[in-house]
Each structure stands twice: as structure tokens, then as C-alpha cells.
């Protein structure tokens, strides 16, 4: 009798598990591909490239100024008094320090600008994916670009067309 009860319990558990798994609906999407298809990304990249170009131009000017002053110092160092030589060396060190500081600040500023420009796009994509998931009864939608999915069947649902439609993309 005990074995019969165990068998019934196991059978009930297996049937319940099969019932639950039948209700799970899985989908997948490549968010990087989706993001690159959005026109907002091109505009954000253009803005970022303009800002980066301005930074590079300023950095080039500063480096040219350092090179000019270094060449001048090297050419005239032998004829300089100790006080003038020390003053010129300090000037070169200060300029070099300003260049390094500028590079660090500029890099941080460019990264902040990129985050500021991309965050609304990322939010829009995430909201569209969530809406498609809700509207179509998906339990999970996996991001293939995140690298966490090692396998998916060819019959698995690619939700890219649904999300693109939600975002108004072709």
C-alpha cells in the first residue's frame, strides 16, 4: 500500500510539472541588433562623434604646444641660466600634467555623454520588450547578445519582429 501511495504521489508530481512546463512560453531577441536598427542610435553616435572630435582637436593642440615648447627647451637649454632652465622645466611639467588631466576629464565626460544619450534608447527597447512579452504571454524573453543562452531551438520564438513593430521599425 505504501509503494502504491508513493507511486501515486510521484505520478501526481510529474503531471503537475508537465502542466506547469506546458504553460511556459519562451522567446529570444538580440538587443544589440535591435538597438543598431534604431534611428536614435545614429543621432546619438553623431552627437558623440562631434564631441569626441572637438576633444581630439583640443588634445592635438595641447600636444603640439608641448612639442614646440619641448623642442625650444632642448635647443636652448645649454645657454639658459639655472633659474630659467628650472622655470622652463616646470612649465613643461605643468603642461604635461594639464594634458594628462584633460585626457582623464575628457574621457569621463565622453562616457557620461554616451550614457546620457543611450539610456533613453535602452529604456525604450526594454519597455517595448516587456510590452511584447506581456501582450504575447511570454514567461521569459532571453537576450542572445548577452551571451547567456548557449542553445535555442530553431522553433523557439524570435520576438525581434514583434518588438520592431512595437517600436515602429521595419
PDB file of C-alpha atoms in Angstrom:
ATOM      1  CA  UNK A   1       0.000   0.000   0.000  1.00  0.00           C
ATOM      2  CA  UNK A   2       2.872   2.398   0.843  1.00  0.00           C
ATOM      3  CA  UNK A   3       4.502   1.768  -2.528  1.00  0.00           C
ATOM      4  CA  UNK A   4       1.202   2.454  -4.247  1.00  0.00           C
ATOM      5  CA  UNK A   5       0.856   5.790  -2.391  1.00  0.00           C
ATOM      6  CA  UNK A   6       4.420   6.744  -3.368  1.00  0.00           C
ATOM      7  CA  UNK A   7       3.709   5.867  -6.981  1.00  0.00           C
ATOM      8  CA  UNK A   8       0.542   7.973  -6.988  1.00  0.00           C
ATOM      9  CA  UNK A   9       2.412  10.896  -5.372  1.00  0.00           C
ATOM     10  CA  UNK A  10       5.247  10.706  -7.919  1.00  0.00           C
ATOM     11  CA  UNK A  11       2.757  10.452 -10.783  1.00  0.00           C
ATOM     12  CA  UNK A  12       0.882  13.492  -9.468  1.00  0.00           C
ATOM     13  CA  UNK A  13       4.136  15.447  -9.159  1.00  0.00           C
ATOM     14  CA  UNK A  14       5.209  14.534 -12.703  1.00  0.00           C
ATOM     15  CA  UNK A  15       1.801  15.502 -14.098  1.00  0.00           C
ATOM     16  CA  UNK A  16       1.898  18.807 -12.214  1.00  0.00           C
ATOM     17  CA  UNK A  17       5.402  19.534 -13.503  1.00  0.00           C
ATOM     18  CA  UNK A  18       4.337  18.724 -17.062  1.00  0.00           C
ATOM     19  CA  UNK A  19       1.325  21.005 -16.654  1.00  0.00           C
ATOM     20  CA  UNK A  20       3.496  23.881 -15.435  1.00  0.00           C
ATOM     21  CA  UNK A  21       6.093  23.421 -18.165  1.00  0.00           C
ATOM     22  CA  UNK A  22       3.377  23.414 -20.818  1.00  0.00           C
ATOM     23  CA  UNK A  23       2.432  26.928 -19.696  1.00  0.00           C
ATOM     24  CA  UNK A  24       5.938  28.365 -20.055  1.00  0.00           C
ATOM     25  CA  UNK A  25       6.413  30.376 -23.238  1.00  0.00           C
ATOM     26  CA  UNK A  26       9.971  31.332 -24.128  1.00  0.00           C
ATOM     27  CA  UNK A  27      11.227  33.889 -26.609  1.00  0.00           C
ATOM     28  CA  UNK A  28      14.555  35.362 -27.623  1.00  0.00           C
ATOM     29  CA  UNK A  29      15.891  38.582 -29.095  1.00  0.00           C
ATOM     30  CA  UNK A  30      19.243  40.093 -29.970  1.00  0.00           C
ATOM     31  CA  UNK A  31      19.045  43.511 -28.312  1.00  0.00           C
ATOM     32  CA  UNK A  32      22.318  44.734 -29.852  1.00  0.00           C
ATOM     33  CA  UNK A  33      20.943  44.092 -33.338  1.00  0.00           C
ATOM     34  CA  UNK A  34      17.695  45.822 -32.386  1.00  0.00           C
ATOM     35  CA  UNK A  35      19.455  48.844 -30.916  1.00  0.00           C
ATOM     36  CA  UNK A  36      21.613  49.271 -34.017  1.00  0.00           C
ATOM     37  CA  UNK A  37      18.438  49.325 -36.150  1.00  0.00           C
ATOM     38  CA  UNK A  38      17.033  52.296 -34.247  1.00  0.00           C
ATOM     39  CA  UNK A  39      17.446  55.754 -35.853  1.00  0.00           C
ATOM     40  CA  UNK A  40      18.003  57.318 -32.419  1.00  0.00           C
ATOM     41  CA  UNK A  41      21.298  55.428 -32.161  1.00  0.00           C
ATOM     42  CA  UNK A  42      22.667  57.055 -35.320  1.00  0.00           C
ATOM     43  CA  UNK A  43      21.796  60.503 -33.968  1.00  0.00           C
ATOM     44  CA  UNK A  44      23.363  59.685 -30.599  1.00  0.00           C
ATOM     45  CA  UNK A  45      26.505  58.408 -32.316  1.00  0.00           C
ATOM     46  CA  UNK A  46      26.711  61.570 -34.447  1.00  0.00           C
ATOM     47  CA  UNK A  47      26.477  63.749 -31.326  1.00  0.00           C
ATOM     48  CA  UNK A  48      29.102  61.672 -29.557  1.00  0.00           C
ATOM     49  CA  UNK A  49      31.443  61.748 -32.566  1.00  0.00           C
ATOM     50  CA  UNK A  50      31.188  65.552 -32.801  1.00  0.00           C
ATOM     51  CA  UNK A  51      32.052  65.886 -29.130  1.00  0.00           C
ATOM     52  CA  UNK A  52      34.895  63.381 -29.459  1.00  0.00           C
ATOM     53  CA  UNK A  53      36.241  65.259 -32.477  1.00  0.00           C
ATOM     54  CA  UNK A  54      36.320  68.517 -30.509  1.00  0.00           C
ATOM     55  CA  UNK A  55      38.165  66.779 -27.666  1.00  0.00           C
ATOM     56  CA  UNK A  56      40.694  65.256 -30.068  1.00  0.00           C
ATOM     57  CA  UNK A  57      41.276  68.656 -31.702  1.00  0.00           C
ATOM     58  CA  UNK A  58      41.954  70.293 -28.326  1.00  0.00           C
ATOM     59  CA  UNK A  59      44.214  67.442 -27.271  1.00  0.00           C
ATOM     60  CA  UNK A  60      46.181  67.708 -30.522  1.00  0.00           C
ATOM     61  CA  UNK A  61      46.628  71.455 -29.950  1.00  0.00           C
ATOM     62  CA  UNK A  62      47.886  70.852 -26.419  1.00  0.00           C
ATOM     63  CA  UNK A  63      50.298  68.132 -27.586  1.00  0.00           C
ATOM     64  CA  UNK A  64      51.629  70.365 -30.364  1.00  0.00           C
ATOM     65  CA  UNK A  65      52.161  73.143 -27.843  1.00  0.00           C
ATOM     66  CA  UNK A  66      54.070  70.712 -25.603  1.00  0.00           C
ATOM     67  CA  UNK A  67      56.203  69.525 -28.529  1.00  0.00           C
ATOM     68  CA  UNK A  68      57.003  73.089 -29.577  1.00  0.00           C
ATOM     69  CA  UNK A  69      57.984  74.078 -26.033  1.00  0.00           C
ATOM     70  CA  UNK A  70      59.993  70.853 -25.564  1.00  0.00           C
ATOM     71  CA  UNK A  71      61.873  71.409 -28.833  1.00  0.00           C
ATOM     72  CA  UNK A  72      62.556  75.021 -27.875  1.00  0.00           C
ATOM     73  CA  UNK A  73      63.784  73.950 -24.440  1.00  0.00           C
ATOM     74  CA  UNK A  74      66.062  71.245 -25.896  1.00  0.00           C
ATOM     75  CA  UNK A  75      67.517  73.675 -28.415  1.00  0.00           C
ATOM     76  CA  UNK A  76      68.219  76.428 -25.879  1.00  0.00           C
ATOM     77  CA  UNK A  77      68.809  74.527 -22.613  1.00  0.00           C
ATOM     78  CA  UNK A  78      72.590  74.763 -22.806  1.00  0.00           C
ATOM     79  CA  UNK A  79      72.527  78.560 -22.988  1.00  0.00           C
ATOM     80  CA  UNK A  80      69.909  79.037 -20.223  1.00  0.00           C
ATOM     81  CA  UNK A  81      70.748  80.026 -16.709  1.00  0.00           C
ATOM     82  CA  UNK A  82      69.864  77.522 -13.992  1.00  0.00           C
ATOM     83  CA  UNK A  83      66.850  79.590 -12.884  1.00  0.00           C
ATOM     84  CA  UNK A  84      65.444  79.918 -16.414  1.00  0.00           C
ATOM     85  CA  UNK A  85      66.089  76.220 -17.136  1.00  0.00           C
ATOM     86  CA  UNK A  86      64.253  75.231 -13.913  1.00  0.00           C
ATOM     87  CA  UNK A  87      61.384  77.571 -14.815  1.00  0.00           C
ATOM     88  CA  UNK A  88      61.101  76.090 -18.333  1.00  0.00           C
ATOM     89  CA  UNK A  89      61.214  72.543 -16.964  1.00  0.00           C
ATOM     90  CA  UNK A  90      58.435  73.387 -14.513  1.00  0.00           C
ATOM     91  CA  UNK A  91      56.416  74.913 -17.343  1.00  0.00           C
ATOM     92  CA  UNK A  92      56.842  71.716 -19.411  1.00  0.00           C
ATOM     93  CA  UNK A  93      55.879  69.524 -16.447  1.00  0.00           C
ATOM     94  CA  UNK A  94      52.802  71.679 -15.787  1.00  0.00           C
ATOM     95  CA  UNK A  95      51.725  71.485 -19.431  1.00  0.00           C
ATOM     96  CA  UNK A  96      52.249  67.713 -19.441  1.00  0.00           C
ATOM     97  CA  UNK A  97      50.148  67.435 -16.279  1.00  0.00           C
ATOM     98  CA  UNK A  98      47.387  69.564 -17.830  1.00  0.00           C
ATOM     99  CA  UNK A  99      47.361  67.276 -20.874  1.00  0.00           C
ATOM    100  CA  UNK A 100      47.013  64.184 -18.689  1.00  0.00           C
ATOM    101  CA  UNK A 101      44.290  65.817 -16.620  1.00  0.00           C
ATOM    102  CA  UNK A 102      42.460  66.937 -19.766  1.00  0.00           C
ATOM    103  CA  UNK A 103      42.569  63.390 -21.163  1.00  0.00           C
ATOM    104  CA  UNK A 104      41.075  61.920 -17.980  1.00  0.00           C
ATOM    105  CA  UNK A 105      38.360  64.543 -17.686  1.00  0.00           C
ATOM    106  CA  UNK A 106      37.522  64.325 -21.385  1.00  0.00           C
ATOM    107  CA  UNK A 107      37.267  60.521 -21.223  1.00  0.00           C
ATOM    108  CA  UNK A 108      34.925  60.700 -18.226  1.00  0.00           C
ATOM    109  CA  UNK A 109      32.837  63.370 -19.942  1.00  0.00           C
ATOM    110  CA  UNK A 110      32.555  61.329 -23.158  1.00  0.00           C
ATOM    111  CA  UNK A 111      31.498  58.246 -21.194  1.00  0.00           C
ATOM    112  CA  UNK A 112      28.888  60.278 -19.290  1.00  0.00           C
ATOM    113  CA  UNK A 113      27.600  61.745 -22.556  1.00  0.00           C
ATOM    114  CA  UNK A 114      27.324  58.284 -24.084  1.00  0.00           C
ATOM    115  CA  UNK A 115      25.371  57.007 -21.066  1.00  0.00           C
ATOM    116  CA  UNK A 116      23.102  60.074 -21.150  1.00  0.00           C
ATOM    117  CA  UNK A 117      22.401  59.621 -24.869  1.00  0.00           C
ATOM    118  CA  UNK A 118      21.947  55.845 -24.784  1.00  0.00           C
ATOM    119  CA  UNK A 119      19.881  55.460 -21.591  1.00  0.00           C
ATOM    120  CA  UNK A 120      16.590  56.671 -23.118  1.00  0.00           C
ATOM    121  CA  UNK A 121      17.153  54.330 -26.070  1.00  0.00           C
ATOM    122  CA  UNK A 122      17.853  51.395 -23.767  1.00  0.00           C
ATOM    123  CA  UNK A 123      14.757  52.245 -21.703  1.00  0.00           C
ATOM    124  CA  UNK A 124      12.635  52.391 -24.859  1.00  0.00           C
ATOM    125  CA  UNK A 125      13.920  48.985 -26.012  1.00  0.00           C
ATOM    126  CA  UNK A 126      13.386  47.392 -22.610  1.00  0.00           C
ATOM    127  CA  UNK A 127       9.860  48.805 -22.336  1.00  0.00           C
ATOM    128  CA  UNK A 128       8.992  47.514 -25.817  1.00  0.00           C
ATOM    129  CA  UNK A 129      10.340  44.037 -24.994  1.00  0.00           C
ATOM    130  CA  UNK A 130       8.360  43.987 -21.745  1.00  0.00           C
ATOM    131  CA  UNK A 131       5.195  45.089 -23.564  1.00  0.00           C
ATOM    132  CA  UNK A 132       5.633  42.392 -26.231  1.00  0.00           C
ATOM    133  CA  UNK A 133       6.233  39.825 -23.520  1.00  0.00           C
ATOM    134  CA  UNK A 134       3.068  40.811 -21.663  1.00  0.00           C
ATOM    135  CA  UNK A 135       0.897  41.135 -24.778  1.00  0.00           C
ATOM    136  CA  UNK A 136       2.001  37.759 -26.164  1.00  0.00           C
ATOM    137  CA  UNK A 137       2.114  35.768 -22.937  1.00  0.00           C
ATOM    138  CA  UNK A 138       5.858  35.125 -22.745  1.00  0.00           C
ATOM    139  CA  UNK A 139       7.212  33.806 -19.467  1.00  0.00           C
ATOM    140  CA  UNK A 140      10.816  34.686 -20.397  1.00  0.00           C
ATOM    141  CA  UNK A 141      12.499  36.529 -23.237  1.00  0.00           C
ATOM    142  CA  UNK A 142      16.231  35.855 -23.452  1.00  0.00           C
ATOM    143  CA  UNK A 143      18.764  38.317 -24.850  1.00  0.00           C
ATOM    144  CA  UNK A 144      21.027  36.446 -27.271  1.00  0.00           C
ATOM    145  CA  UNK A 145      23.540  39.304 -27.353  1.00  0.00           C
ATOM    146  CA  UNK A 146      24.157  38.931 -23.604  1.00  0.00           C
ATOM    147  CA  UNK A 147      25.874  35.610 -24.240  1.00  0.00           C
ATOM    148  CA  UNK A 148      23.978  33.677 -21.566  1.00  0.00           C
ATOM    149  CA  UNK A 149      21.973  31.495 -23.945  1.00  0.00           C
ATOM    150  CA  UNK A 150      24.054  28.623 -25.238  1.00  0.00           C
ATOM    151  CA  UNK A 151      21.352  26.952 -27.273  1.00  0.00           C
ATOM    152  CA  UNK A 152      17.883  27.648 -28.584  1.00  0.00           C
ATOM    153  CA  UNK A 153      15.817  25.536 -30.924  1.00  0.00           C
ATOM    154  CA  UNK A 154      15.039  26.844 -34.379  1.00  0.00           C
ATOM    155  CA  UNK A 155      11.399  26.562 -33.418  1.00  0.00           C
ATOM    156  CA  UNK A 156      11.906  28.972 -30.491  1.00  0.00           C
ATOM    157  CA  UNK A 157      10.098  32.283 -30.846  1.00  0.00           C
ATOM    158  CA  UNK A 158      12.216  35.148 -32.141  1.00  0.00           C
ATOM    159  CA  UNK A 159      10.416  38.189 -30.766  1.00  0.00           C
ATOM    160  CA  UNK A 160      12.513  40.645 -32.820  1.00  0.00           C
ATOM    161  CA  UNK A 161       9.740  41.238 -35.406  1.00  0.00           C
ATOM    162  CA  UNK A 162       7.182  41.895 -32.658  1.00  0.00           C
ATOM    163  CA  UNK A 163       9.465  44.326 -30.820  1.00  0.00           C
ATOM    164  CA  UNK A 164      10.455  46.110 -34.044  1.00  0.00           C
ATOM    165  CA  UNK A 165       6.757  46.507 -34.837  1.00  0.00           C
ATOM    166  CA  UNK A 166       6.149  47.873 -31.323  1.00  0.00           C
ATOM    167  CA  UNK A 167       8.976  50.398 -31.888  1.00  0.00           C
ATOM    168  CA  UNK A 168       7.785  51.286 -35.399  1.00  0.00           C
ATOM    169  CA  UNK A 169      10.881  49.879 -37.121  1.00  0.00           C
ATOM    170  CA  UNK A 170      10.935  47.931 -40.403  1.00  0.00           C
TER     171      UNK A 170
END
